[in-house]
Amino acid sequence: PREGSASILILLTDGDPTSGVTNPEIIQSNARRAIAEKFPLYCLGFGFDVKFEFLEKMSLENNGVA
């Protein structure tokens, strides 16, 4: 990253996995492994039925917020 900048990941989702890997625990494990504490993960939930608990857990496990 450039000096004075921050590298972050922002996930825009409703938090409802519908294709590919859909098991929340596996998704969380994959995210932790892929990020490997290199970046904080910020989850932004959209829609009327956002799965906030899932997004919050993913963010907090990866040094971010939901």
PDB file of N, CA and C in Angstrom:
ATOM      1  N   PRO A   1       0.820  -1.207   0.000  1.00  0.00           N
ATOM      2  CA  PRO A   1       0.000   0.000   0.000  1.00  0.00           C
ATOM      3  C   PRO A   1       0.854   1.259   0.000  1.00  0.00           C
ATOM      4  N   ARG A   2       0.270   2.312  -0.464  1.00  0.00           N
ATOM      5  CA  ARG A   2       0.961   3.599  -0.440  1.00  0.00           C
ATOM      6  C   ARG A   2       1.065   4.104   0.990  1.00  0.00           C
ATOM      7  N   GLU A   3       2.072   4.896   1.239  1.00  0.00           N
ATOM      8  CA  GLU A   3       2.249   5.478   2.562  1.00  0.00           C
ATOM      9  C   GLU A   3       1.025   6.315   2.913  1.00  0.00           C
ATOM     10  N   GLY A   4       0.545   6.156   4.132  1.00  0.00           N
ATOM     11  CA  GLY A   4      -0.610   6.904   4.595  1.00  0.00           C
ATOM     12  C   GLY A   4      -1.945   6.315   4.156  1.00  0.00           C
ATOM     13  N   SER A   5      -1.916   5.151   3.511  1.00  0.00           N
ATOM     14  CA  SER A   5      -3.165   4.510   3.093  1.00  0.00           C
ATOM     15  C   SER A   5      -3.362   3.216   3.880  1.00  0.00           C
ATOM     16  N   ALA A   6      -4.568   2.696   3.834  1.00  0.00           N
ATOM     17  CA  ALA A   6      -4.878   1.451   4.535  1.00  0.00           C
ATOM     18  C   ALA A   6      -5.470   0.453   3.555  1.00  0.00           C
ATOM     19  N   SER A   7      -5.066  -0.790   3.678  1.00  0.00           N
ATOM     20  CA  SER A   7      -5.642  -1.860   2.868  1.00  0.00           C
ATOM     21  C   SER A   7      -6.752  -2.523   3.667  1.00  0.00           C
ATOM     22  N   ILE A   8      -7.959  -2.520   3.118  1.00  0.00           N
ATOM     23  CA  ILE A   8      -9.109  -3.125   3.784  1.00  0.00           C
ATOM     24  C   ILE A   8      -9.928  -3.901   2.759  1.00  0.00           C
ATOM     25  N   LEU A   9     -10.764  -4.798   3.247  1.00  0.00           N
ATOM     26  CA  LEU A   9     -11.718  -5.512   2.401  1.00  0.00           C
ATOM     27  C   LEU A   9     -13.119  -5.098   2.817  1.00  0.00           C
ATOM     28  N   ILE A  10     -13.963  -4.796   1.845  1.00  0.00           N
ATOM     29  CA  ILE A  10     -15.353  -4.445   2.108  1.00  0.00           C
ATOM     30  C   ILE A  10     -16.236  -5.450   1.383  1.00  0.00           C
ATOM     31  N   LEU A  11     -17.080  -6.134   2.136  1.00  0.00           N
ATOM     32  CA  LEU A  11     -17.996  -7.126   1.580  1.00  0.00           C
ATOM     33  C   LEU A  11     -19.403  -6.540   1.587  1.00  0.00           C
ATOM     34  N   LEU A  12     -20.015  -6.442   0.406  1.00  0.00           N
ATOM     35  CA  LEU A  12     -21.392  -5.963   0.262  1.00  0.00           C
ATOM     36  C   LEU A  12     -22.281  -7.174   0.006  1.00  0.00           C
ATOM     37  N   THR A  13     -23.233  -7.443   0.913  1.00  0.00           N
ATOM     38  CA  THR A  13     -24.022  -8.674   0.810  1.00  0.00           C
ATOM     39  C   THR A  13     -25.281  -8.589   1.662  1.00  0.00           C
ATOM     40  N   ASP A  14     -26.193  -9.529   1.438  1.00  0.00           N
ATOM     41  CA  ASP A  14     -27.325  -9.682   2.349  1.00  0.00           C
ATOM     42  C   ASP A  14     -27.002 -10.727   3.418  1.00  0.00           C
ATOM     43  N   GLY A  15     -25.835 -11.370   3.289  1.00  0.00           N
ATOM     44  CA  GLY A  15     -25.394 -12.354   4.271  1.00  0.00           C
ATOM     45  C   GLY A  15     -26.052 -13.712   4.132  1.00  0.00           C
ATOM     46  N   ASP A  16     -26.777 -13.926   3.042  1.00  0.00           N
ATOM     47  CA  ASP A  16     -27.472 -15.190   2.836  1.00  0.00           C
ATOM     48  C   ASP A  16     -26.799 -15.956   1.703  1.00  0.00           C
ATOM     49  N   PRO A  17     -25.906 -16.918   2.021  1.00  0.00           N
ATOM     50  CA  PRO A  17     -25.203 -17.659   0.978  1.00  0.00           C
ATOM     51  C   PRO A  17     -26.173 -18.536   0.183  1.00  0.00           C
ATOM     52  N   THR A  18     -26.176 -18.376  -1.141  1.00  0.00           N
ATOM     53  CA  THR A  18     -27.138 -19.110  -1.968  1.00  0.00           C
ATOM     54  C   THR A  18     -26.493 -19.932  -3.079  1.00  0.00           C
ATOM     55  N   SER A  19     -25.202 -19.789  -3.306  1.00  0.00           N
ATOM     56  CA  SER A  19     -24.544 -20.602  -4.333  1.00  0.00           C
ATOM     57  C   SER A  19     -23.117 -20.900  -3.897  1.00  0.00           C
ATOM     58  N   GLY A  20     -22.528 -21.911  -4.513  1.00  0.00           N
ATOM     59  CA  GLY A  20     -21.181 -22.308  -4.115  1.00  0.00           C
ATOM     60  C   GLY A  20     -21.211 -22.876  -2.710  1.00  0.00           C
ATOM     61  N   VAL A  21     -20.250 -22.519  -1.892  1.00  0.00           N
ATOM     62  CA  VAL A  21     -20.221 -22.946  -0.489  1.00  0.00           C
ATOM     63  C   VAL A  21     -21.299 -22.161   0.252  1.00  0.00           C
ATOM     64  N   THR A  22     -22.237 -22.857   0.889  1.00  0.00           N
ATOM     65  CA  THR A  22     -23.330 -22.171   1.584  1.00  0.00           C
ATOM     66  C   THR A  22     -23.322 -22.394   3.092  1.00  0.00           C
ATOM     67  N   ASN A  23     -22.404 -23.202   3.593  1.00  0.00           N
ATOM     68  CA  ASN A  23     -22.301 -23.449   5.028  1.00  0.00           C
ATOM     69  C   ASN A  23     -21.577 -22.271   5.675  1.00  0.00           C
ATOM     70  N   PRO A  24     -22.246 -21.529   6.586  1.00  0.00           N
ATOM     71  CA  PRO A  24     -21.633 -20.340   7.186  1.00  0.00           C
ATOM     72  C   PRO A  24     -20.300 -20.607   7.884  1.00  0.00           C
ATOM     73  N   GLU A  25     -20.170 -21.757   8.567  1.00  0.00           N
ATOM     74  CA  GLU A  25     -18.919 -22.060   9.263  1.00  0.00           C
ATOM     75  C   GLU A  25     -17.769 -22.243   8.276  1.00  0.00           C
ATOM     76  N   ILE A  26     -18.038 -22.904   7.167  1.00  0.00           N
ATOM     77  CA  ILE A  26     -16.998 -23.097   6.155  1.00  0.00           C
ATOM     78  C   ILE A  26     -16.641 -21.767   5.498  1.00  0.00           C
ATOM     79  N   ILE A  27     -17.645 -20.943   5.246  1.00  0.00           N
ATOM     80  CA  ILE A  27     -17.390 -19.615   4.665  1.00  0.00           C
ATOM     81  C   ILE A  27     -16.500 -18.804   5.597  1.00  0.00           C
ATOM     82  N   GLN A  28     -16.812 -18.819   6.894  1.00  0.00           N
ATOM     83  CA  GLN A  28     -16.005 -18.077   7.862  1.00  0.00           C
ATOM     84  C   GLN A  28     -14.582 -18.602   7.908  1.00  0.00           C
ATOM     85  N   SER A  29     -14.428 -19.917   7.899  1.00  0.00           N
ATOM     86  CA  SER A  29     -13.096 -20.517   7.911  1.00  0.00           C
ATOM     87  C   SER A  29     -12.314 -20.143   6.655  1.00  0.00           C
ATOM     88  N   ASN A  30     -12.965 -20.211   5.501  1.00  0.00           N
ATOM     89  CA  ASN A  30     -12.308 -19.838   4.246  1.00  0.00           C
ATOM     90  C   ASN A  30     -11.886 -18.373   4.253  1.00  0.00           C
ATOM     91  N   ALA A  31     -12.738 -17.506   4.769  1.00  0.00           N
ATOM     92  CA  ALA A  31     -12.411 -16.075   4.824  1.00  0.00           C
ATOM     93  C   ALA A  31     -11.207 -15.836   5.733  1.00  0.00           C
ATOM     94  N   ARG A  32     -11.213 -16.464   6.919  1.00  0.00           N
ATOM     95  CA  ARG A  32     -10.079 -16.307   7.845  1.00  0.00           C
ATOM     96  C   ARG A  32      -8.778 -16.762   7.197  1.00  0.00           C
ATOM     97  N   ARG A  33      -8.823 -17.913   6.535  1.00  0.00           N
ATOM     98  CA  ARG A  33      -7.622 -18.459   5.899  1.00  0.00           C
ATOM     99  C   ARG A  33      -7.158 -17.561   4.753  1.00  0.00           C
ATOM    100  N   ALA A  34      -8.077 -17.072   3.950  1.00  0.00           N
ATOM    101  CA  ALA A  34      -7.713 -16.232   2.799  1.00  0.00           C
ATOM    102  C   ALA A  34      -7.166 -14.876   3.233  1.00  0.00           C
ATOM    103  N   ILE A  35      -7.768 -14.302   4.258  1.00  0.00           N
ATOM    104  CA  ILE A  35      -7.340 -12.976   4.721  1.00  0.00           C
ATOM    105  C   ILE A  35      -6.060 -13.073   5.541  1.00  0.00           C
ATOM    106  N   ALA A  36      -5.945 -14.134   6.342  1.00  0.00           N
ATOM    107  CA  ALA A  36      -4.745 -14.414   7.142  1.00  0.00           C
ATOM    108  C   ALA A  36      -4.245 -13.191   7.906  1.00  0.00           C
ATOM    109  N   GLU A  37      -5.174 -12.442   8.489  1.00  0.00           N
ATOM    110  CA  GLU A  37      -4.857 -11.264   9.299  1.00  0.00           C
ATOM    111  C   GLU A  37      -4.099 -10.185   8.534  1.00  0.00           C
ATOM    112  N   LYS A  38      -4.170 -10.189   7.208  1.00  0.00           N
ATOM    113  CA  LYS A  38      -3.499  -9.163   6.408  1.00  0.00           C
ATOM    114  C   LYS A  38      -4.331  -7.895   6.296  1.00  0.00           C
ATOM    115  N   PHE A  39      -5.654  -8.049   6.325  1.00  0.00           N
ATOM    116  CA  PHE A  39      -6.562  -6.917   6.130  1.00  0.00           C
ATOM    117  C   PHE A  39      -7.740  -7.036   7.085  1.00  0.00           C
ATOM    118  N   PRO A  40      -8.318  -5.923   7.504  1.00  0.00           N
ATOM    119  CA  PRO A  40      -9.586  -5.998   8.222  1.00  0.00           C
ATOM    120  C   PRO A  40     -10.722  -6.198   7.211  1.00  0.00           C
ATOM    121  N   LEU A  41     -11.762  -6.890   7.640  1.00  0.00           N
ATOM    122  CA  LEU A  41     -12.928  -7.143   6.790  1.00  0.00           C
ATOM    123  C   LEU A  41     -14.112  -6.346   7.325  1.00  0.00           C
ATOM    124  N   TYR A  42     -14.668  -5.500   6.493  1.00  0.00           N
ATOM    125  CA  TYR A  42     -15.856  -4.722   6.831  1.00  0.00           C
ATOM    126  C   TYR A  42     -17.016  -5.259   6.008  1.00  0.00           C
ATOM    127  N   CYS A  43     -18.070  -5.704   6.688  1.00  0.00           N
ATOM    128  CA  CYS A  43     -19.240  -6.257   6.006  1.00  0.00           C
ATOM    129  C   CYS A  43     -20.375  -5.239   6.045  1.00  0.00           C
ATOM    130  N   LEU A  44     -20.898  -4.913   4.873  1.00  0.00           N
ATOM    131  CA  LEU A  44     -22.046  -4.018   4.762  1.00  0.00           C
ATOM    132  C   LEU A  44     -23.235  -4.829   4.274  1.00  0.00           C
ATOM    133  N   GLY A  45     -24.264  -4.909   5.111  1.00  0.00           N
ATOM    134  CA  GLY A  45     -25.436  -5.701   4.773  1.00  0.00           C
ATOM    135  C   GLY A  45     -26.490  -4.881   4.061  1.00  0.00           C
ATOM    136  N   PHE A  46     -27.084  -5.477   3.023  1.00  0.00           N
ATOM    137  CA  PHE A  46     -28.128  -4.824   2.239  1.00  0.00           C
ATOM    138  C   PHE A  46     -29.351  -5.721   2.163  1.00  0.00           C
ATOM    139  N   GLY A  47     -30.527  -5.120   2.097  1.00  0.00           N
ATOM    140  CA  GLY A  47     -31.769  -5.865   1.925  1.00  0.00           C
ATOM    141  C   GLY A  47     -32.618  -5.844   3.180  1.00  0.00           C
ATOM    142  N   PHE A  48     -33.782  -6.480   3.062  1.00  0.00           N
ATOM    143  CA  PHE A  48     -34.747  -6.478   4.159  1.00  0.00           C
ATOM    144  C   PHE A  48     -34.499  -7.591   5.170  1.00  0.00           C
ATOM    145  N   ASP A  49     -33.778  -8.618   4.782  1.00  0.00           N
ATOM    146  CA  ASP A  49     -33.561  -9.769   5.660  1.00  0.00           C
ATOM    147  C   ASP A  49     -32.068 -10.054   5.814  1.00  0.00           C
ATOM    148  N   VAL A  50     -31.308  -9.032   6.174  1.00  0.00           N
ATOM    149  CA  VAL A  50     -29.854  -9.164   6.307  1.00  0.00           C
ATOM    150  C   VAL A  50     -29.527 -10.115   7.455  1.00  0.00           C
ATOM    151  N   LYS A  51     -28.609 -11.018   7.219  1.00  0.00           N
ATOM    152  CA  LYS A  51     -28.143 -11.958   8.248  1.00  0.00           C
ATOM    153  C   LYS A  51     -27.016 -11.282   9.037  1.00  0.00           C
ATOM    154  N   PHE A  52     -27.399 -10.332   9.910  1.00  0.00           N
ATOM    155  CA  PHE A  52     -26.416  -9.497  10.590  1.00  0.00           C
ATOM    156  C   PHE A  52     -25.476 -10.297  11.482  1.00  0.00           C
ATOM    157  N   GLU A  53     -25.989 -11.288  12.203  1.00  0.00           N
ATOM    158  CA  GLU A  53     -25.120 -12.063  13.107  1.00  0.00           C
ATOM    159  C   GLU A  53     -23.983 -12.728  12.338  1.00  0.00           C
ATOM    160  N   PHE A  54     -24.289 -13.262  11.167  1.00  0.00           N
ATOM    161  CA  PHE A  54     -23.275 -13.896  10.321  1.00  0.00           C
ATOM    162  C   PHE A  54     -22.243 -12.863   9.865  1.00  0.00           C
ATOM    163  N   LEU A  55     -22.709 -11.708   9.404  1.00  0.00           N
ATOM    164  CA  LEU A  55     -21.794 -10.664   8.932  1.00  0.00           C
ATOM    165  C   LEU A  55     -20.945 -10.119  10.076  1.00  0.00           C
ATOM    166  N   GLU A  56     -21.562  -9.933  11.230  1.00  0.00           N
ATOM    167  CA  GLU A  56     -20.822  -9.425  12.384  1.00  0.00           C
ATOM    168  C   GLU A  56     -19.724 -10.401  12.803  1.00  0.00           C
ATOM    169  N   LYS A  57     -20.048 -11.686  12.844  1.00  0.00           N
ATOM    170  CA  LYS A  57     -19.051 -12.690  13.240  1.00  0.00           C
ATOM    171  C   LYS A  57     -17.890 -12.715  12.252  1.00  0.00           C
ATOM    172  N   MET A  58     -18.197 -12.685  10.952  1.00  0.00           N
ATOM    173  CA  MET A  58     -17.127 -12.683   9.941  1.00  0.00           C
ATOM    174  C   MET A  58     -16.237 -11.458  10.109  1.00  0.00           C
ATOM    175  N   SER A  59     -16.849 -10.297  10.322  1.00  0.00           N
ATOM    176  CA  SER A  59     -16.065  -9.070  10.473  1.00  0.00           C
ATOM    177  C   SER A  59     -15.192  -9.119  11.719  1.00  0.00           C
ATOM    178  N   LEU A  60     -15.789  -9.468  12.849  1.00  0.00           N
ATOM    179  CA  LEU A  60     -15.039  -9.471  14.107  1.00  0.00           C
ATOM    180  C   LEU A  60     -13.903 -10.483  14.091  1.00  0.00           C
ATOM    181  N   GLU A  61     -14.090 -11.620  13.419  1.00  0.00           N
ATOM    182  CA  GLU A  61     -13.020 -12.617  13.326  1.00  0.00           C
ATOM    183  C   GLU A  61     -11.876 -12.140  12.435  1.00  0.00           C
ATOM    184  N   ASN A  62     -12.117 -11.084  11.679  1.00  0.00           N
ATOM    185  CA  ASN A  62     -11.112 -10.576  10.740  1.00  0.00           C
ATOM    186  C   ASN A  62     -10.801  -9.097  10.982  1.00  0.00           C
ATOM    187  N   ASN A  63     -10.839  -8.690  12.258  1.00  0.00           N
ATOM    188  CA  ASN A  63     -10.421  -7.350  12.687  1.00  0.00           C
ATOM    189  C   ASN A  63     -11.205  -6.213  12.051  1.00  0.00           C
ATOM    190  N   GLY A  64     -12.461  -6.448  11.746  1.00  0.00           N
ATOM    191  CA  GLY A  64     -13.300  -5.407  11.158  1.00  0.00           C
ATOM    192  C   GLY A  64     -14.586  -5.245  11.937  1.00  0.00           C
ATOM    193  N   VAL A  65     -15.567  -4.607  11.318  1.00  0.00           N
ATOM    194  CA  VAL A  65     -16.889  -4.421  11.908  1.00  0.00           C
ATOM    195  C   VAL A  65     -17.940  -4.634  10.831  1.00  0.00           C
ATOM    196  N   ALA A  66     -19.171  -4.860  11.290  1.00  0.00           N
ATOM    197  CA  ALA A  66     -20.296  -5.024  10.356  1.00  0.00           C
ATOM    198  C   ALA A  66     -21.260  -3.878  10.545  1.00  0.00           C
TER     199      ALA A  66
END
